[in-house]
CSV table of C-alpha atoms in Angstrom, one decimal:
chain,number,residue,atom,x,y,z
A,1,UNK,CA,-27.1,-45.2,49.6
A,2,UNK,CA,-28.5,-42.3,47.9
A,3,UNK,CA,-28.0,-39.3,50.5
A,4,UNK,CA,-30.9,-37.3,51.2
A,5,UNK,CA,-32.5,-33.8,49.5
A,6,UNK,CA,-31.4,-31.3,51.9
A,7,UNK,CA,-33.9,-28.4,52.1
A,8,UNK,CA,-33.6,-24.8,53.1
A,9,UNK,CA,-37.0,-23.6,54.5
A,10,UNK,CA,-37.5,-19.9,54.4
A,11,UNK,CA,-41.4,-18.9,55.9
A,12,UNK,CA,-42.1,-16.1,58.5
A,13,UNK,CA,-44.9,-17.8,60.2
A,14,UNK,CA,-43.1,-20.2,62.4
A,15,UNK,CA,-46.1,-22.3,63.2
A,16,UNK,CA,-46.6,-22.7,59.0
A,17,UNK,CA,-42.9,-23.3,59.3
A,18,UNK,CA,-42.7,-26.0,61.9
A,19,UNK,CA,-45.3,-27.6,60.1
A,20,UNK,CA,-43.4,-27.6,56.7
A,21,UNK,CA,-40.5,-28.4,58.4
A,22,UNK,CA,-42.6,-31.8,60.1
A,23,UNK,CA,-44.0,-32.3,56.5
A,24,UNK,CA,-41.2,-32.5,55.2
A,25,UNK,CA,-39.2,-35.0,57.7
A,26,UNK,CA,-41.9,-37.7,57.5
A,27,UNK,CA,-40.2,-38.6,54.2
A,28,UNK,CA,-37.2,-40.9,53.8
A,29,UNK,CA,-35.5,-38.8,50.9
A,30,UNK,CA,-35.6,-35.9,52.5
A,31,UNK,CA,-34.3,-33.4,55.0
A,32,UNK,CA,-34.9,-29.9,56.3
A,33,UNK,CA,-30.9,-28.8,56.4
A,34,UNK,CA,-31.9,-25.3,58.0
A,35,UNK,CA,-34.8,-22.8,58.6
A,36,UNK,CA,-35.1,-19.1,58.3
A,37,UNK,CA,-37.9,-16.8,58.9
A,38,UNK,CA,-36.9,-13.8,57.0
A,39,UNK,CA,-35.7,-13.6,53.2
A,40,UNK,CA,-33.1,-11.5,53.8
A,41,UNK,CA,-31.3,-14.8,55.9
A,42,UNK,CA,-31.7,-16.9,52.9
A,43,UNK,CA,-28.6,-16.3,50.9
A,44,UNK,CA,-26.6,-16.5,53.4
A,45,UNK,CA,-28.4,-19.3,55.1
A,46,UNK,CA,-27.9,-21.3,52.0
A,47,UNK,CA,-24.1,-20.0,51.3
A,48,UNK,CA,-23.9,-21.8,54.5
A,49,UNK,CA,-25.5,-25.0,54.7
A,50,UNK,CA,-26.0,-25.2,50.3
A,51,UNK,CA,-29.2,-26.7,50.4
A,52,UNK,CA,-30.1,-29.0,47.8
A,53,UNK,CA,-33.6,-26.9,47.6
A,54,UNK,CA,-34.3,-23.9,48.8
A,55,UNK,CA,-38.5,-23.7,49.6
A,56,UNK,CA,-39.7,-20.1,49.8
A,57,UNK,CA,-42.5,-18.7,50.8
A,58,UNK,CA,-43.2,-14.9,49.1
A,59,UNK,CA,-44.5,-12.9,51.5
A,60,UNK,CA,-41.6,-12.5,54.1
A,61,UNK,CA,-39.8,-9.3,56.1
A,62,UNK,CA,-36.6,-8.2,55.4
A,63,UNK,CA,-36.6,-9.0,51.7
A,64,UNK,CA,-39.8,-10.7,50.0
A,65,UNK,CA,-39.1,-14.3,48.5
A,66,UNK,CA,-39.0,-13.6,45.1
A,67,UNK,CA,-36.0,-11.0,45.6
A,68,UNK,CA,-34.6,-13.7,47.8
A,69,UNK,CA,-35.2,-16.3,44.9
A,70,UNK,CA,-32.8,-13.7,42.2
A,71,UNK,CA,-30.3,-12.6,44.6
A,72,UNK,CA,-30.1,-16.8,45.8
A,73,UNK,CA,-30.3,-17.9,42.0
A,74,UNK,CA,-27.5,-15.2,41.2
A,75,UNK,CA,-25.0,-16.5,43.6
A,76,UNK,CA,-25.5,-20.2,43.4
A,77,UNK,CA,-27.7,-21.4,40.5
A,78,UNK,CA,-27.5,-24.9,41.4
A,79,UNK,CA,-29.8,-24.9,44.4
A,80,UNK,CA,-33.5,-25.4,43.1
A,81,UNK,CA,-36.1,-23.1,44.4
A,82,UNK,CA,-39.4,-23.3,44.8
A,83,UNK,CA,-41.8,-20.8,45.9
A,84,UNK,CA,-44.7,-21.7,48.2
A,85,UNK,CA,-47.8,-18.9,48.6
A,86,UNK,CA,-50.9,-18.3,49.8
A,87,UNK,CA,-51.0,-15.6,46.5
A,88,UNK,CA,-51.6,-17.7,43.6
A,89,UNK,CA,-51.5,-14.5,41.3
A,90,UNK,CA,-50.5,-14.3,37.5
A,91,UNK,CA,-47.8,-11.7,38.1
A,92,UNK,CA,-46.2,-13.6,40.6
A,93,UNK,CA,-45.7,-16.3,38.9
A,94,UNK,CA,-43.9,-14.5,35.6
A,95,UNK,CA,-41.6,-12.6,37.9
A,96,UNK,CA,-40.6,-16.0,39.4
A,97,UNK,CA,-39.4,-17.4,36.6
A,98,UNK,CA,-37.7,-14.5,36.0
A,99,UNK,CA,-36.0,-14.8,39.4
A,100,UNK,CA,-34.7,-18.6,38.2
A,101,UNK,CA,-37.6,-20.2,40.3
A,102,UNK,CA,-38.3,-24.0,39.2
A,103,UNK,CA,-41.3,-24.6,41.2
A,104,UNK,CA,-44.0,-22.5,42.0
A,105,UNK,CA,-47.2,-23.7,44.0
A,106,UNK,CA,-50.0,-22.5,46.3
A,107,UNK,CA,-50.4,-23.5,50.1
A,108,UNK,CA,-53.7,-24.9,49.9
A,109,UNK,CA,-52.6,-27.6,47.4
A,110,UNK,CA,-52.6,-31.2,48.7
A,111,UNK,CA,-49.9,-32.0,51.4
A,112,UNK,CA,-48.0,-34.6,49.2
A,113,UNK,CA,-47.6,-32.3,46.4
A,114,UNK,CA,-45.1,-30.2,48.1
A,115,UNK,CA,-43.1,-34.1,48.2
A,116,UNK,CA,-43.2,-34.4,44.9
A,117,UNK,CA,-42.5,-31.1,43.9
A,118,UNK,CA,-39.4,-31.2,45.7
A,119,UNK,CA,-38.3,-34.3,43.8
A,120,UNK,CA,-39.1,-33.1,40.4
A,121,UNK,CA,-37.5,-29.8,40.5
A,122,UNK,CA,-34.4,-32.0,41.5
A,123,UNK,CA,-34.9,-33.9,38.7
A,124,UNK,CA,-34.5,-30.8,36.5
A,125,UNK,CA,-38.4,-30.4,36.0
A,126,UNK,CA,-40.5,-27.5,36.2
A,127,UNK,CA,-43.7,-27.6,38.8
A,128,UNK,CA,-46.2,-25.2,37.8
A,129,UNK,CA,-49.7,-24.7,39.1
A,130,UNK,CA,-51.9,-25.6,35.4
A,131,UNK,CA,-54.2,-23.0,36.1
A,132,UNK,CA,-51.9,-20.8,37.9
A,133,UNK,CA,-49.7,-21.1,34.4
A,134,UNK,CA,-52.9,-20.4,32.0
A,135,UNK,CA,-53.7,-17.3,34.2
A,136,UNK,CA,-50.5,-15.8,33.4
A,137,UNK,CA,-50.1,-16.4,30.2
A,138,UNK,CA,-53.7,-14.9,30.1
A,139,UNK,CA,-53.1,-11.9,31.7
A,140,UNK,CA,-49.6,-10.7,29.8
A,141,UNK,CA,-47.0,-9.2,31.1
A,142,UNK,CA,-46.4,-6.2,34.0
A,143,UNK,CA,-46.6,-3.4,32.1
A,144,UNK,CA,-44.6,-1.3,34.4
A,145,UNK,CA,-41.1,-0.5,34.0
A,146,UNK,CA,-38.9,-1.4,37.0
A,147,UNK,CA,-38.3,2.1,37.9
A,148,UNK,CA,-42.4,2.4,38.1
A,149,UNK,CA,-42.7,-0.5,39.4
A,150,UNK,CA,-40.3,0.8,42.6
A,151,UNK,CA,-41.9,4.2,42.8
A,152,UNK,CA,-44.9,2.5,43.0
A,153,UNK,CA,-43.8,0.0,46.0
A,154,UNK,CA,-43.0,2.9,47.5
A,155,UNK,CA,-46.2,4.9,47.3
A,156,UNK,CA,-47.6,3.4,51.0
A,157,UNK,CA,-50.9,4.8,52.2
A,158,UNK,CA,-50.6,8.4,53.2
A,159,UNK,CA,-46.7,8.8,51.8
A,160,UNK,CA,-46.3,12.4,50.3
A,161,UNK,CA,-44.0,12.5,46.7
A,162,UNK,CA,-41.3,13.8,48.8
A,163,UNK,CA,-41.2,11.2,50.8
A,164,UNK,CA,-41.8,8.9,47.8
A,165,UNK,CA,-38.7,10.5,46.0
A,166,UNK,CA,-37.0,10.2,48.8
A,167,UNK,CA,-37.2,6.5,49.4
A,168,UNK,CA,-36.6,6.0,46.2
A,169,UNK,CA,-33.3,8.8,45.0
A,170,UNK,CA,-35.7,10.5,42.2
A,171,UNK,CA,-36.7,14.2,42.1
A,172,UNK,CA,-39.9,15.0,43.2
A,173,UNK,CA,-41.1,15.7,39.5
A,174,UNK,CA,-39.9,12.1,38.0
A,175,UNK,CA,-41.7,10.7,40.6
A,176,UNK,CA,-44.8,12.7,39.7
A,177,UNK,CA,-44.7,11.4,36.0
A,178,UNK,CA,-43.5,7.9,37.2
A,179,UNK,CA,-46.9,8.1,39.4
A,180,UNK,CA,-48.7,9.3,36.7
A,181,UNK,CA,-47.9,6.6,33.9
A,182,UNK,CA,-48.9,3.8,36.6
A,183,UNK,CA,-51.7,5.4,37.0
A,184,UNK,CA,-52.5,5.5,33.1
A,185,UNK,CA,-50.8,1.5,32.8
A,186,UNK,CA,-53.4,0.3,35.1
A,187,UNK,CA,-56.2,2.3,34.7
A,188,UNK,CA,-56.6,3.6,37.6
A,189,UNK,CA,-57.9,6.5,39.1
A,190,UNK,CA,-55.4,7.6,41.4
A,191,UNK,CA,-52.4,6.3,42.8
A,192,UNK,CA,-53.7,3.9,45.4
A,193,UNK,CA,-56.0,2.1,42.9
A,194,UNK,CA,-53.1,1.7,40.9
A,195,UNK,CA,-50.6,0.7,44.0
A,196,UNK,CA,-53.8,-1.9,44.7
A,197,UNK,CA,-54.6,-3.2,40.9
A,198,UNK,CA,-50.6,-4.0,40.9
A,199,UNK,CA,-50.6,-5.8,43.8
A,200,UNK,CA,-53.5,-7.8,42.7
A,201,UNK,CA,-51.9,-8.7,39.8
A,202,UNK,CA,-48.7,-9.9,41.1
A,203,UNK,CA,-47.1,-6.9,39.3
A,204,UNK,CA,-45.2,-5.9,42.7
């Protein structure tokens, strides 16, 4: 008997979660080996049970899922991952397969795609949304650096450059002319359009 594809589920809503986690148990292949609601519990969620497939969804506290997705493809790149999103943007979807992601889909596609997903990734394929993948290779590549790209991340509504530099270990005048090129890389007006054109690109 062919044993089951055990599944680690990583989602902070834990009513979306249950609901995977129910989804996912109606079939015979497969079972949910453990659940986490934060991506900063996946690696060592998955250290612990090693999950067959590890589902992610991006937006989580603690660490987001596509920085759970590298630091869990770094440590054991056996386990499959696939990320699972409300956020079906372009930028997203290049830093996934970046972070060694093999599947990559949006929540509002049909319920028994997330099945088959599952068992293709396992079967060494790659699941990507079609137009999710024509989007990206439409819209390029980030052009920020990942230094810009954190000073950015950093630059929350209201957050003075010292604050900024100091989240971030810079001097208050690199982060001024990291600021700056963002601004001219997007082009944007000031910082928070740039901070918000980034975001809506998948570029953070």
């Amino acid at each position: 008997m062919i044993p089951p594809i055990r599944v680690l589920l990583a989602e902070d809503q834990a009513m979306i979660r249950e609901a995977l986690a129910a989804l996912l148990s109606f079939e015979d292949d497969m079972e949910v080996a453990a659940q986490v609601g934060r991506g900063d519990e996946v690696l060592i969620t998955a250290t612990d049970v090693k999950p067959d497939v590890a589902l992610l969804d991006i937006e989580m506290p603690g660490l987001d899922g596509l920085a759970a997705a590298a630091a869990l493809h770094g440590r054991h790149p056996g386990i499959k991952i696939v990320i699972l999103t409300t956020f079906g943007r372009p930028g997203y979807l290049r830093r996934a397969m970046e972070s060694g992601v093999s599947g990559f889909i949006v929540k509002d596609s049909p319920a028994g795609k997330l099945a088959d997903t599952i068992r293709q990734v396992m079967r060494g394929q790659r699941v990507i949304d079609p137009e999710l993948a024509a989007a990206a290779l439409a819209s390029g590549a980030s052009p920020l650096t990942p230094r810009e790209r954190d000073v950015l991340a950093a630059s929350t509504d209201g957050g003075t450059i010292q604050q900024i530099a100091r989240a971030v270990s810079l001097s208050e005048g690199t982060v001024r002319n990291y600021l700056s090129a963002c601004i001219g890389k997007t082009g944007a007006r000031n910082r928070a359009e740039a901070r918000r054109i980034a975001e809506e690109r998948g570029w953070l």
